[in-house]
PDB file of N, CA and C in Angstrom:
ATOM      1  N   MET S   1       0.637  -0.775   0.199  1.00  0.00           N
ATOM      2  CA  MET S   1      -0.290  -0.178  -0.111  1.00  0.00           C
ATOM      3  C   MET S   1       0.563   1.162   0.333  1.00  0.00           C
ATOM      4  N   SER S   2       1.936   1.660   0.544  1.00  0.00           N
ATOM      5  CA  SER S   2       2.466   2.559   0.758  1.00  0.00           C
ATOM      6  C   SER S   2       3.574   2.643  -0.657  1.00  0.00           C
ATOM      7  N   SER S   3       3.944   2.007  -1.105  1.00  0.00           N
ATOM      8  CA  SER S   3       3.559   2.021  -3.592  1.00  0.00           C
ATOM      9  C   SER S   3       2.744   2.868  -3.954  1.00  0.00           C
ATOM     10  N   GLU S   4       1.644   1.804  -3.094  1.00  0.00           N
ATOM     11  CA  GLU S   4       0.529   3.230  -4.046  1.00  0.00           C
ATOM     12  C   GLU S   4       0.266   4.365  -3.855  1.00  0.00           C
ATOM     13  N   SER S   5       0.618   4.755  -2.425  1.00  0.00           N
ATOM     14  CA  SER S   5       0.943   5.709  -2.036  1.00  0.00           C
ATOM     15  C   SER S   5       1.945   7.185  -2.681  1.00  0.00           C
ATOM     16  N   SER S   6       3.027   6.010  -2.933  1.00  0.00           N
ATOM     17  CA  SER S   6       4.099   7.072  -3.664  1.00  0.00           C
ATOM     18  C   SER S   6       3.668   7.137  -4.676  1.00  0.00           C
ATOM     19  N   ARG S   7       3.017   5.940  -5.545  1.00  0.00           N
ATOM     20  CA  ARG S   7       3.052   6.293  -7.217  1.00  0.00           C
ATOM     21  C   ARG S   7       1.384   7.347  -6.904  1.00  0.00           C
ATOM     22  N   THR S   8       0.622   8.003  -6.310  1.00  0.00           N
ATOM     23  CA  THR S   8      -0.664   9.086  -6.479  1.00  0.00           C
ATOM     24  C   THR S   8       0.277   9.846  -5.794  1.00  0.00           C
ATOM     25  N   ASN S   9       1.363   9.891  -4.555  1.00  0.00           N
ATOM     26  CA  ASN S   9       2.217  11.387  -3.941  1.00  0.00           C
ATOM     27  C   ASN S   9       3.638  11.268  -3.811  1.00  0.00           C
ATOM     28  N   PRO S  10       4.413  11.588  -5.065  1.00  0.00           N
ATOM     29  CA  PRO S  10       5.434  11.458  -5.149  1.00  0.00           C
ATOM     30  C   PRO S  10       6.514  12.340  -4.156  1.00  0.00           C
ATOM     31  N   LEU S  11       5.893  12.693  -2.955  1.00  0.00           N
ATOM     32  CA  LEU S  11       6.432  13.170  -1.924  1.00  0.00           C
ATOM     33  C   LEU S  11       5.798  12.627  -0.713  1.00  0.00           C
ATOM     34  N   ALA S  12       5.023  11.532  -0.571  1.00  0.00           N
ATOM     35  CA  ALA S  12       4.687  10.662   0.502  1.00  0.00           C
ATOM     36  C   ALA S  12       6.013   9.960   0.647  1.00  0.00           C
ATOM     37  N   ALA S  13       7.289   9.996   0.837  1.00  0.00           N
ATOM     38  CA  ALA S  13       9.058  10.187   1.050  1.00  0.00           C
ATOM     39  C   ALA S  13       9.217  10.414   1.966  1.00  0.00           C
ATOM     40  N   PHE S  14       9.046  11.777   1.677  1.00  0.00           N
ATOM     41  CA  PHE S  14       9.127  13.033   1.899  1.00  0.00           C
ATOM     42  C   PHE S  14       9.159  13.345   3.811  1.00  0.00           C
ATOM     43  N   GLY S  15       7.592  12.843   3.936  1.00  0.00           N
ATOM     44  CA  GLY S  15       6.648  13.430   4.942  1.00  0.00           C
ATOM     45  C   GLY S  15       6.881  14.765   5.526  1.00  0.00           C
ATOM     46  N   GLN S  16       7.033  14.931   6.466  1.00  0.00           N
ATOM     47  CA  GLN S  16       7.202  16.284   6.778  1.00  0.00           C
ATOM     48  C   GLN S  16       7.900  17.381   6.208  1.00  0.00           C
ATOM     49  N   ASN S  17       8.921  16.437   6.042  1.00  0.00           N
ATOM     50  CA  ASN S  17       9.734  18.229   4.816  1.00  0.00           C
ATOM     51  C   ASN S  17       9.430  17.860   3.350  1.00  0.00           C
ATOM     52  N   GLU S  18       7.925  17.951   2.985  1.00  0.00           N
ATOM     53  CA  GLU S  18       7.554  18.224   1.344  1.00  0.00           C
ATOM     54  C   GLU S  18       7.112  19.480   1.375  1.00  0.00           C
ATOM     55  N   TRP S  19       7.798  20.426   2.696  1.00  0.00           N
ATOM     56  CA  TRP S  19       8.080  21.625   2.311  1.00  0.00           C
ATOM     57  C   TRP S  19       9.225  22.331   1.541  1.00  0.00           C
ATOM     58  N   LEU S  20      10.080  21.696   1.496  1.00  0.00           N
ATOM     59  CA  LEU S  20      11.522  21.700   1.354  1.00  0.00           C
ATOM     60  C   LEU S  20      11.831  20.821  -0.321  1.00  0.00           C
ATOM     61  N   VAL S  21      10.181  20.131   0.043  1.00  0.00           N
ATOM     62  CA  VAL S  21      10.812  19.628  -1.790  1.00  0.00           C
ATOM     63  C   VAL S  21       9.975  20.813  -2.805  1.00  0.00           C
ATOM     64  N   ASP S  22       9.519  21.542  -2.232  1.00  0.00           N
ATOM     65  CA  ASP S  22       8.200  22.603  -2.843  1.00  0.00           C
ATOM     66  C   ASP S  22       9.181  23.810  -3.310  1.00  0.00           C
ATOM     67  N   GLU S  23      10.016  24.367  -1.767  1.00  0.00           N
ATOM     68  CA  GLU S  23      10.575  25.024  -2.018  1.00  0.00           C
ATOM     69  C   GLU S  23      12.124  24.993  -2.740  1.00  0.00           C
ATOM     70  N   LEU S  24      12.389  23.745  -3.462  1.00  0.00           N
ATOM     71  CA  LEU S  24      13.460  22.986  -3.983  1.00  0.00           C
ATOM     72  C   LEU S  24      12.482  23.829  -5.487  1.00  0.00           C
ATOM     73  N   TYR S  25      12.061  22.407  -5.433  1.00  0.00           N
ATOM     74  CA  TYR S  25      11.036  22.883  -7.066  1.00  0.00           C
ATOM     75  C   TYR S  25      10.807  24.721  -7.586  1.00  0.00           C
ATOM     76  N   GLN S  26      10.493  25.382  -6.752  1.00  0.00           N
ATOM     77  CA  GLN S  26       9.878  26.177  -7.042  1.00  0.00           C
ATOM     78  C   GLN S  26      11.778  26.889  -7.383  1.00  0.00           C
ATOM     79  N   LYS S  27      12.772  26.220  -6.702  1.00  0.00           N
ATOM     80  CA  LYS S  27      13.907  27.326  -6.976  1.00  0.00           C
ATOM     81  C   LYS S  27      14.213  26.909  -8.430  1.00  0.00           C
ATOM     82  N   TYR S  28      14.277  25.461  -8.846  1.00  0.00           N
ATOM     83  CA  TYR S  28      13.862  24.908  -9.981  1.00  0.00           C
ATOM     84  C   TYR S  28      13.539  25.191 -11.303  1.00  0.00           C
ATOM     85  N   LEU S  29      12.170  25.756 -11.067  1.00  0.00           N
ATOM     86  CA  LEU S  29      11.732  26.228 -11.883  1.00  0.00           C
ATOM     87  C   LEU S  29      12.171  27.191 -12.612  1.00  0.00           C
ATOM     88  N   GLN S  30      13.232  28.086 -11.482  1.00  0.00           N
ATOM     89  CA  GLN S  30      13.328  29.513 -11.884  1.00  0.00           C
ATOM     90  C   GLN S  30      15.297  29.361 -11.985  1.00  0.00           C
ATOM     91  N   ASP S  31      15.676  28.099 -12.019  1.00  0.00           N
ATOM     92  CA  ASP S  31      16.833  28.636 -12.616  1.00  0.00           C
ATOM     93  C   ASP S  31      17.463  27.082 -11.893  1.00  0.00           C
ATOM     94  N   PRO S  32      17.424  26.233 -12.806  1.00  0.00           N
ATOM     95  CA  PRO S  32      17.687  24.589 -12.962  1.00  0.00           C
ATOM     96  C   PRO S  32      19.195  24.355 -11.941  1.00  0.00           C
ATOM     97  N   GLU S  33      20.418  25.269 -12.637  1.00  0.00           N
ATOM     98  CA  GLU S  33      21.565  25.447 -12.087  1.00  0.00           C
ATOM     99  C   GLU S  33      21.254  25.282 -10.486  1.00  0.00           C
ATOM    100  N   SER S  34      20.520  26.268 -10.087  1.00  0.00           N
ATOM    101  CA  SER S  34      20.789  26.351  -8.259  1.00  0.00           C
ATOM    102  C   SER S  34      20.533  25.309  -7.911  1.00  0.00           C
ATOM    103  N   VAL S  35      20.045  24.149  -7.848  1.00  0.00           N
ATOM    104  CA  VAL S  35      19.561  23.265  -7.600  1.00  0.00           C
ATOM    105  C   VAL S  35      20.306  22.116  -7.710  1.00  0.00           C
ATOM    106  N   ASP S  36      20.962  21.129  -7.166  1.00  0.00           N
ATOM    107  CA  ASP S  36      22.168  20.126  -7.322  1.00  0.00           C
ATOM    108  C   ASP S  36      20.966  19.234  -8.076  1.00  0.00           C
ATOM    109  N   ARG S  37      21.978  18.531  -8.822  1.00  0.00           N
ATOM    110  CA  ARG S  37      21.766  18.295 -10.502  1.00  0.00           C
ATOM    111  C   ARG S  37      20.940  16.742  -9.908  1.00  0.00           C
ATOM    112  N   ALA S  38      21.219  15.979  -8.744  1.00  0.00           N
ATOM    113  CA  ALA S  38      20.713  14.985  -8.026  1.00  0.00           C
ATOM    114  C   ALA S  38      18.619  14.941  -8.210  1.00  0.00           C
ATOM    115  N   TRP S  39      18.425  16.502  -7.613  1.00  0.00           N
ATOM    116  CA  TRP S  39      17.161  16.917  -8.320  1.00  0.00           C
ATOM    117  C   TRP S  39      16.755  16.703  -9.100  1.00  0.00           C
ATOM    118  N   TRP S  40      17.343  16.378 -10.388  1.00  0.00           N
ATOM    119  CA  TRP S  40      16.644  16.966 -11.602  1.00  0.00           C
ATOM    120  C   TRP S  40      15.952  16.262 -12.524  1.00  0.00           C
ATOM    121  N   ASN S  41      15.661  14.213 -12.552  1.00  0.00           N
ATOM    122  CA  ASN S  41      15.695  13.861 -13.055  1.00  0.00           C
ATOM    123  C   ASN S  41      13.555  13.848 -11.678  1.00  0.00           C
ATOM    124  N   PHE S  42      14.119  13.905 -10.435  1.00  0.00           N
ATOM    125  CA  PHE S  42      12.922  14.129 -10.111  1.00  0.00           C
ATOM    126  C   PHE S  42      11.482  15.195 -10.493  1.00  0.00           C
ATOM    127  N   PHE S  43      12.158  15.885 -10.688  1.00  0.00           N
ATOM    128  CA  PHE S  43      11.804  17.816 -10.817  1.00  0.00           C
ATOM    129  C   PHE S  43      11.358  17.217 -11.831  1.00  0.00           C
ATOM    130  N   ALA S  44      11.843  16.077 -12.879  1.00  0.00           N
ATOM    131  CA  ALA S  44      11.301  16.351 -14.677  1.00  0.00           C
ATOM    132  C   ALA S  44      10.040  16.014 -14.668  1.00  0.00           C
ATOM    133  N   ASP S  45       9.591  15.260 -14.247  1.00  0.00           N
ATOM    134  CA  ASP S  45       8.247  14.802 -14.549  1.00  0.00           C
ATOM    135  C   ASP S  45       7.387  15.035 -13.436  1.00  0.00           C
ATOM    136  N   TYR S  46       7.877  15.154 -12.281  1.00  0.00           N
ATOM    137  CA  TYR S  46       7.596  16.253 -10.747  1.00  0.00           C
ATOM    138  C   TYR S  46       6.020  17.009 -11.975  1.00  0.00           C
ATOM    139  N   SER S  47       4.616  17.121 -10.755  1.00  0.00           N
ATOM    140  CA  SER S  47       3.904  17.513 -10.494  1.00  0.00           C
ATOM    141  C   SER S  47       3.058  18.454  -8.867  1.00  0.00           C
ATOM    142  N   PRO S  48       3.571  18.949  -8.642  1.00  0.00           N
ATOM    143  CA  PRO S  48       3.132  19.379  -7.516  1.00  0.00           C
ATOM    144  C   PRO S  48       1.713  19.341  -7.153  1.00  0.00           C
ATOM    145  N   ASP S  49       1.017  19.446  -7.702  1.00  0.00           N
ATOM    146  CA  ASP S  49      -0.244  19.506  -7.256  1.00  0.00           C
ATOM    147  C   ASP S  49      -1.773  17.881  -7.230  1.00  0.00           C
ATOM    148  N   SER S  50      -0.094  16.938  -8.129  1.00  0.00           N
ATOM    149  CA  SER S  50      -0.685  15.508  -7.597  1.00  0.00           C
ATOM    150  C   SER S  50      -0.557  15.301  -6.049  1.00  0.00           C
ATOM    151  N   GLY S  51       0.170  15.761  -5.083  1.00  0.00           N
ATOM    152  CA  GLY S  51      -0.208  15.242  -4.170  1.00  0.00           C
ATOM    153  C   GLY S  51      -1.087  15.988  -2.623  1.00  0.00           C
ATOM    154  N   ALA S  52      -1.859  14.892  -2.193  1.00  0.00           N
ATOM    155  CA  ALA S  52      -3.370  15.627  -1.565  1.00  0.00           C
ATOM    156  C   ALA S  52      -2.822  15.493  -0.427  1.00  0.00           C
ATOM    157  N   GLY S  53      -3.057  15.874   0.858  1.00  0.00           N
ATOM    158  CA  GLY S  53      -2.385  16.186   2.564  1.00  0.00           C
ATOM    159  C   GLY S  53      -1.799  16.558   2.346  1.00  0.00           C
ATOM    160  N   ARG S  54      -1.284  17.587   1.732  1.00  0.00           N
ATOM    161  CA  ARG S  54       0.185  18.394   1.912  1.00  0.00           C
ATOM    162  C   ARG S  54       0.752  19.179   3.452  1.00  0.00           C
ATOM    163  N   ALA S  55       2.004  18.470   3.004  1.00  0.00           N
ATOM    164  CA  ALA S  55       2.805  19.517   4.639  1.00  0.00           C
ATOM    165  C   ALA S  55       2.369  20.678   4.716  1.00  0.00           C
ATOM    166  N   ALA S  56       2.701  21.344   6.135  1.00  0.00           N
ATOM    167  CA  ALA S  56       2.953  22.843   6.341  1.00  0.00           C
ATOM    168  C   ALA S  56       3.504  23.642   5.491  1.00  0.00           C
ATOM    169  N   PRO S  57       3.258  25.492   5.816  1.00  0.00           N
ATOM    170  CA  PRO S  57       4.348  25.522   5.027  1.00  0.00           C
ATOM    171  C   PRO S  57       5.926  26.285   5.940  1.00  0.00           C
ATOM    172  N   PRO S  58       6.862  26.232   5.117  1.00  0.00           N
ATOM    173  CA  PRO S  58       7.830  26.353   6.352  1.00  0.00           C
ATOM    174  C   PRO S  58       7.620  27.010   6.824  1.00  0.00           C
ATOM    175  N   GLY S  59       6.675  28.511   6.966  1.00  0.00           N
ATOM    176  CA  GLY S  59       6.642  29.182   8.350  1.00  0.00           C
ATOM    177  C   GLY S  59       6.385  28.178   9.867  1.00  0.00           C
ATOM    178  N   THR S  60       5.247  27.668   9.153  1.00  0.00           N
ATOM    179  CA  THR S  60       4.271  26.380   9.978  1.00  0.00           C
ATOM    180  C   THR S  60       5.425  25.325  10.753  1.00  0.00           C
ATOM    181  N   ALA S  61       5.763  23.943   9.717  1.00  0.00           N
ATOM    182  CA  ALA S  61       6.417  23.263   9.897  1.00  0.00           C
ATOM    183  C   ALA S  61       7.795  24.444  11.052  1.00  0.00           C
ATOM    184  N   GLN S  62       8.332  24.733  11.185  1.00  0.00           N
ATOM    185  CA  GLN S  62       8.919  25.404  11.758  1.00  0.00           C
ATOM    186  C   GLN S  62       9.188  26.216  13.036  1.00  0.00           C
ATOM    187  N   ALA S  63       7.632  26.340  12.882  1.00  0.00           N
ATOM    188  CA  ALA S  63       7.268  27.576  14.308  1.00  0.00           C
ATOM    189  C   ALA S  63       7.822  26.351  15.744  1.00  0.00           C
ATOM    190  N   ALA S  64       7.838  27.373  16.697  1.00  0.00           N
ATOM    191  CA  ALA S  64       8.466  26.785  17.876  1.00  0.00           C
ATOM    192  C   ALA S  64       6.431  26.531  19.035  1.00  0.00           C
ATOM    193  N   PRO S  65       6.533  25.701  19.255  1.00  0.00           N
ATOM    194  CA  PRO S  65       5.650  25.383  20.183  1.00  0.00           C
ATOM    195  C   PRO S  65       5.056  25.815  20.703  1.00  0.00           C
ATOM    196  N   VAL S  66       3.677  26.126  20.635  1.00  0.00           N
ATOM    197  CA  VAL S  66       2.922  27.460  22.138  1.00  0.00           C
ATOM    198  C   VAL S  66       2.224  26.394  23.275  1.00  0.00           C
ATOM    199  N   PRO S  67       3.542  27.676  24.243  1.00  0.00           N
ATOM    200  CA  PRO S  67       3.354  26.925  25.408  1.00  0.00           C
ATOM    201  C   PRO S  67       1.560  26.390  25.581  1.00  0.00           C
ATOM    202  N   PRO S  68       1.853  25.618  27.171  1.00  0.00           N
ATOM    203  CA  PRO S  68       0.357  25.159  27.647  1.00  0.00           C
ATOM    204  C   PRO S  68       0.172  27.136  28.550  1.00  0.00           C
ATOM    205  N   THR S  69      -1.502  27.438  28.350  1.00  0.00           N
ATOM    206  CA  THR S  69      -2.027  28.688  28.586  1.00  0.00           C
ATOM    207  C   THR S  69      -1.532  28.942  30.155  1.00  0.00           C
ATOM    208  N   SER S  70      -1.069  27.392  31.140  1.00  0.00           N
ATOM    209  CA  SER S  70      -1.372  27.727  32.807  1.00  0.00           C
ATOM    210  C   SER S  70       0.682  27.878  32.926  1.00  0.00           C
ATOM    211  N   ALA S  71       1.335  27.806  31.855  1.00  0.00           N
ATOM    212  CA  ALA S  71       2.627  28.241  32.222  1.00  0.00           C
ATOM    213  C   ALA S  71       2.749  29.829  31.199  1.00  0.00           C
ATOM    214  N   ALA S  72       1.681  30.154  30.741  1.00  0.00           N
ATOM    215  CA  ALA S  72       2.229  31.312  30.011  1.00  0.00           C
ATOM    216  C   ALA S  72       2.389  33.055  30.311  1.00  0.00           C
ATOM    217  N   ALA S  73       1.892  32.731  31.515  1.00  0.00           N
ATOM    218  CA  ALA S  73       1.809  33.938  32.929  1.00  0.00           C
ATOM    219  C   ALA S  73       2.083  33.447  34.015  1.00  0.00           C
ATOM    220  N   PRO S  74       2.242  34.334  35.039  1.00  0.00           N
ATOM    221  CA  PRO S  74       2.412  33.637  36.371  1.00  0.00           C
ATOM    222  C   PRO S  74       1.465  34.344  36.956  1.00  0.00           C
ATOM    223  N   VAL S  75       0.461  33.227  37.645  1.00  0.00           N
ATOM    224  CA  VAL S  75      -0.989  33.612  38.302  1.00  0.00           C
ATOM    225  C   VAL S  75      -0.608  34.888  39.714  1.00  0.00           C
TER     226      VAL S  75
END
């Protein structure tokens, strides 16, 4: 079943790092030379719209966890 999901969503193997692949893809589209050649074959037939259940964007993926409200301010 995991091979099925990797066929329908090429980013499935990257887990929470899907946003990084998207970021590299955007760089690749602007200037392929700015991305390591190891990614070129992957991006050659990559379609970012094919993946369902995308990971959170970079700003939220790296955000610090919110402390519990009881620890936010002394009473």
